[in-house]
């Protein structure tokens, strides 16, 4: 009754506005109500829900408990006053938090995740949120948190991220104790019929890949639907596996309320027009059985109408003023408003802590048989502090180890991440005789925070969505590592719709770290570029941190800064491949026990006379310094370690050290239409103004990130280095 009354009211008061009505599938609301009651009465603390647009407003109102008046205000065009300042989003994308009180007096928290129009991506996000809440509660049995995903039939069958998410469901590090899936099967996509939308018989056949039971139920039979939800809940609780309910229904209007579905499905909509709504059918059944009288039914309907009318009147009585046109921000193209820059954050660590971490890295249980070659590597790692030469992988371990000793959990996941794609990490030791496993950083101290290290499935889209969801529900430092930087391309939806924009759209904060190996090394166009340019294009209003550190100490400090900073924004960190083991990237012990991350780094050994300052970022800096030394050229190599937020003040201060330099050149190894050049040249012009001439050196613009020939790559790289020192 509540579900239908709400939809009818909106259809009358906001005629023609999109709301993605639940009409035809109103049975979903009592199904969810029953599920929430079962969860509350079984002692669960949280339900995390994800759903697309269809029926979302109804679920917000009648399941989550969002007030009618707030929903009406959003129809009037007002942003939620409780949200943070930002661009906002359309009302059928918004998330919410509520509570469900069961008739027995028990309570369960409800979290509905915000979701963009890439409908099924929220599934992976919800699984990550549920895992994080369970981990925080130390719920190893996965009994306290219930993930619930609501799908449309066309999206469930059609979007590949569904299969990726199912494939995560029983992988260590990703288990959530089973998910209850409900497919709102209204037998249409936007206008696409089932025979054009899938090759399988049922839209739910994809769930067979994990042998999930699939229950099909008639949406016109609410009692059967609720019975099936109870069965699904009991199955999930007993076996800790996914279960699917296929709610066979229809949609009374088109894809949205401004659409005319009879254009493409005339016979179906002729039947729908003649079909009684489920509330009317069920009311007839109840009256015929003698469960209620006709007067009872009319009284309940009237009660809801009065409530909705009252909420509508309140909305109009308290309507906010229209925004003044003078308050709308426009850009004049000068980009004078600089994004927030992190204050200097203390990230240095006492040598005693570093020693404790290194000792833990080189210790394992008695009779544990480490591979002989790896044992030699680990033994050598144990002497890095004494040798005063700390490499990249050790610096990372020192960052993670110091954090867990300080009480900050760390979660690191990705393809082949436990060993490391470049055989550099070896975060999990495997006994050569028994194949038992030991994680050194998880055993540094009896009272340390958890260190979680996982190999994920061969997936980027769902895997990154999961880690993002984990990050918004956890205080841990959460890192996702791409096997190569361009693997993140497959997860671009998560990056575009969640990581870079969620804070602005939904006030949803994340400090997720992306570790993206980057660098042109003659290995072909694949796996050369992490697409620096894309992340810089996505950067505005301080929504990201984009860094490309060039030393082990810088990497150490940027990871620790991400964990301890009070400003929670995602970090995009471009990491090395071959130059992981370059001596010039190593750092002395003092760089870890003192100092902090520096957005700009000066030359390691700048000459006394400098007529040209060469600015760059990343791997090529080391090659430029070596080339400068070989030529004895009067040039200083200055590294931009943080590209966003743009470190203008720090760069300006450093350039003051070279008053005789009338040339400032930007040099990059990427093609001129890629890399950082198109982002930074306006900003460099503003820094330099009339003090120096700006020029850039890069590979020629290209459709492909890198050459497929190692010989061509070497020749191109030599030309870039030579051009950087031309006429010096």
XYZ file of N, CA, C and O in Angstrom, residues 274-338:
260
model
N -4.404 -3.143 -19.246
C -5.618 -3.840 -18.812
C -5.413 -4.606 -17.502
O -6.363 -5.150 -16.941
N -4.166 -4.645 -17.016
C -3.827 -5.483 -15.871
C -4.003 -4.712 -14.566
O -3.520 -3.579 -14.429
N -4.682 -5.326 -13.581
C -4.859 -4.671 -12.291
C -3.534 -4.583 -11.543
O -2.728 -5.519 -11.573
N -3.278 -3.458 -10.849
C -2.064 -3.359 -10.028
C -2.056 -4.426 -8.936
O -3.101 -4.928 -8.510
N -0.848 -4.751 -8.460
C -0.707 -5.821 -7.482
C -1.446 -5.486 -6.191
O -2.021 -6.375 -5.535
N -1.510 -4.221 -5.808
C -2.229 -3.862 -4.582
C -3.708 -4.199 -4.716
O -4.327 -4.738 -3.788
N -4.286 -3.896 -5.870
C -5.703 -4.194 -6.081
C -5.946 -5.706 -6.081
O -6.917 -6.199 -5.486
N -5.050 -6.451 -6.727
C -5.195 -7.907 -6.767
C -5.096 -8.504 -5.362
O -5.890 -9.386 -4.982
N -4.137 -8.012 -4.602
C -3.931 -8.575 -3.267
C -5.061 -8.158 -2.316
O -5.503 -8.943 -1.470
N -5.548 -6.933 -2.476
C -6.665 -6.474 -1.644
C -7.895 -7.349 -1.872
O -8.580 -7.748 -0.923
N -8.164 -7.649 -3.163
C -9.299 -8.525 -3.469
C -9.142 -9.871 -2.765
O -10.093 -10.412 -2.184
N -7.919 -10.396 -2.799
C -7.654 -11.691 -2.175
C -7.892 -11.627 -0.669
O -8.508 -12.521 -0.078
N -7.417 -10.559 -0.030
C -7.565 -10.422 1.417
C -9.029 -10.262 1.816
O -9.480 -10.827 2.826
N -9.752 -9.477 1.043
C -11.174 -9.267 1.347
C -11.941 -10.575 1.176
O -12.775 -10.944 2.012
N -11.634 -11.297 0.076
C -12.329 -12.562 -0.171
C -12.036 -13.584 0.923
O -12.889 -14.389 1.290
N -10.817 -13.551 1.469
C -10.457 -14.482 2.542
C -11.018 -14.045 3.892
O -10.955 -14.774 4.871
N -11.471 -12.787 3.962
C -11.978 -12.271 5.217
C -10.901 -11.731 6.129
O -11.146 -11.464 7.310
N -9.684 -11.525 5.592
C -8.596 -10.991 6.415
C -8.787 -9.515 6.724
O -8.382 -9.032 7.788
N -9.349 -8.767 5.786
C -9.676 -7.355 5.992
C -11.032 -7.091 5.356
O -11.549 -7.904 4.575
N -11.591 -5.927 5.667
C -12.829 -5.488 5.018
C -12.502 -4.405 4.012
O -11.402 -3.827 4.021
N -13.433 -4.104 3.147
C -13.250 -3.022 2.187
C -13.041 -1.703 2.909
O -12.267 -0.841 2.467
N -13.708 -1.507 4.036
C -13.530 -0.266 4.801
C -12.106 -0.174 5.360
O -11.501 0.909 5.389
N -11.556 -1.299 5.818
C -10.168 -1.305 6.310
C -9.217 -0.845 5.211
O -8.308 -0.039 5.445
N -9.421 -1.393 4.019
C -8.538 -1.058 2.894
C -8.603 0.420 2.562
O -7.585 1.082 2.350
N -9.817 0.978 2.548
C -9.966 2.403 2.227
C -9.356 3.286 3.312
O -8.771 4.332 3.023
N -9.454 2.857 4.571
C -8.893 3.648 5.669
C -7.367 3.703 5.563
O -6.749 4.759 5.780
N -6.737 2.585 5.226
C -5.282 2.563 5.087
C -4.845 3.445 3.922
O -3.883 4.213 4.013
N -5.572 3.353 2.816
C -5.231 4.172 1.646
C -5.363 5.659 1.979
O -4.508 6.478 1.611
N -6.419 6.025 2.700
C -6.634 7.418 3.066
C -5.528 7.908 3.999
O -5.030 9.033 3.869
N -5.119 7.047 4.935
C -4.074 7.423 5.885
C -2.782 7.799 5.156
O -2.144 8.810 5.480
N -2.391 7.011 4.150
C -1.170 7.318 3.405
C -1.315 8.598 2.606
O -0.383 9.397 2.500
N -2.504 8.807 2.047
C -2.709 10.028 1.256
C -2.575 11.265 2.138
O -1.957 12.264 1.742
N -3.115 11.204 3.349
C -3.011 12.339 4.269
C -1.551 12.615 4.604
O -1.088 13.765 4.616
N -0.773 11.543 4.870
C 0.642 11.717 5.204
C 1.420 12.357 4.051
O 2.242 13.249 4.252
N 1.145 11.892 2.859
C 1.851 12.427 1.696
C 1.453 13.873 1.434
O 2.297 14.717 1.109
N 0.177 14.192 1.553
C -0.271 15.578 1.360
C 0.394 16.511 2.369
O 0.818 17.624 2.030
N 0.477 16.052 3.619
C 1.092 16.880 4.664
C 2.567 17.134 4.352
O 3.061 18.270 4.476
N 3.274 16.098 3.935
C 4.693 16.259 3.592
C 4.859 17.196 2.405
O 5.789 18.012 2.356
N 3.952 17.116 1.454
C 4.018 17.979 0.277
C 3.806 19.449 0.665
O 4.513 20.349 0.186
N 2.854 19.694 1.556
C 2.602 21.068 2.016
C 3.811 21.611 2.771
O 4.187 22.782 2.614
N 4.439 20.774 3.600
C 5.635 21.208 4.332
C 6.760 21.592 3.375
O 7.490 22.555 3.602
N 6.898 20.833 2.316
C 7.954 21.094 1.338
C 7.790 22.471 0.733
O 8.750 23.247 0.622
N 6.579 22.805 0.348
C 6.357 24.098 -0.306
C 6.410 25.248 0.691
O 6.834 26.349 0.345
N 6.040 24.976 1.942
C 6.096 26.041 2.947
C 7.529 26.423 3.267
O 7.836 27.577 3.562
N 8.442 25.462 3.193
C 9.835 25.733 3.560
C 10.763 25.767 2.382
O 11.949 25.466 2.522
N 10.253 26.112 1.208
C 11.084 26.070 -0.002
C 12.244 27.051 0.103
O 12.071 28.197 0.509
N 13.420 26.614 -0.272
C 14.607 27.474 -0.240
C 14.585 28.464 -1.395
O 13.913 28.258 -2.417
N 15.324 29.546 -1.205
C 15.406 30.554 -2.264
C 16.156 30.004 -3.461
O 17.031 29.154 -3.338
N 15.801 30.506 -4.639
C 16.506 30.103 -5.850
C 17.947 30.608 -5.797
O 18.213 31.694 -5.280
N 18.910 29.856 -6.308
C 20.294 30.324 -6.302
C 20.457 31.569 -7.162
O 19.852 31.684 -8.233
N 21.246 32.506 -6.654
C 21.529 33.726 -7.396
C 22.517 33.432 -8.510
O 23.504 32.725 -8.312
N 22.264 33.971 -9.698
C 23.171 33.722 -10.815
C 24.587 34.186 -10.508
O 25.559 33.629 -11.019
N 24.718 35.220 -9.657
C 26.053 35.719 -9.324
C 26.835 34.729 -8.465
O 28.048 34.839 -8.336
N 26.117 33.748 -7.856
C 26.792 32.777 -7.000
C 27.313 31.567 -7.765
O 27.975 30.705 -7.204
N 26.987 31.478 -9.040
C 27.394 30.331 -9.842
C 28.822 30.544 -10.325
O 29.142 31.573 -10.930
N 29.685 29.580 -10.054
C 31.093 29.688 -10.429
C 31.278 29.415 -11.914
O 30.787 28.421 -12.434
N 31.975 30.307 -12.580
C 32.370 30.107 -13.966
C 33.868 30.308 -14.072
O 34.470 31.031 -13.287
N 34.473 29.657 -15.052
C 35.909 29.795 -15.244
C 36.191 30.800 -16.345
O 35.512 30.817 -17.367
N 37.211 31.651 -16.101
C 37.641 32.565 -17.150
C 38.835 32.000 -17.917
O 39.440 32.677 -18.742
N 39.184 30.744 -17.609
C 40.278 30.083 -18.323
C 41.649 30.334 -17.742
O 42.632 29.730 -18.162
N 41.755 31.215 -16.738
C 43.069 31.568 -16.206
C 43.535 30.612 -15.114
O 44.698 30.567 -14.776
N 42.565 29.865 -14.544
C 42.913 28.861 -13.528
C 43.687 29.486 -12.362
O 44.629 28.925 -11.853
N 43.247 30.661 -11.922
C 43.966 31.331 -10.838
C 43.676 30.701 -9.480
O 44.484 30.787 -8.577
N 42.498 30.083 -9.329
C 42.154 29.488 -8.043
C 42.898 28.167 -7.884
O 42.624 27.196 -8.582
N 43.846 28.159 -6.979
C 44.668 26.968 -6.796
C 43.952 25.987 -5.872
O 43.255 26.383 -4.944
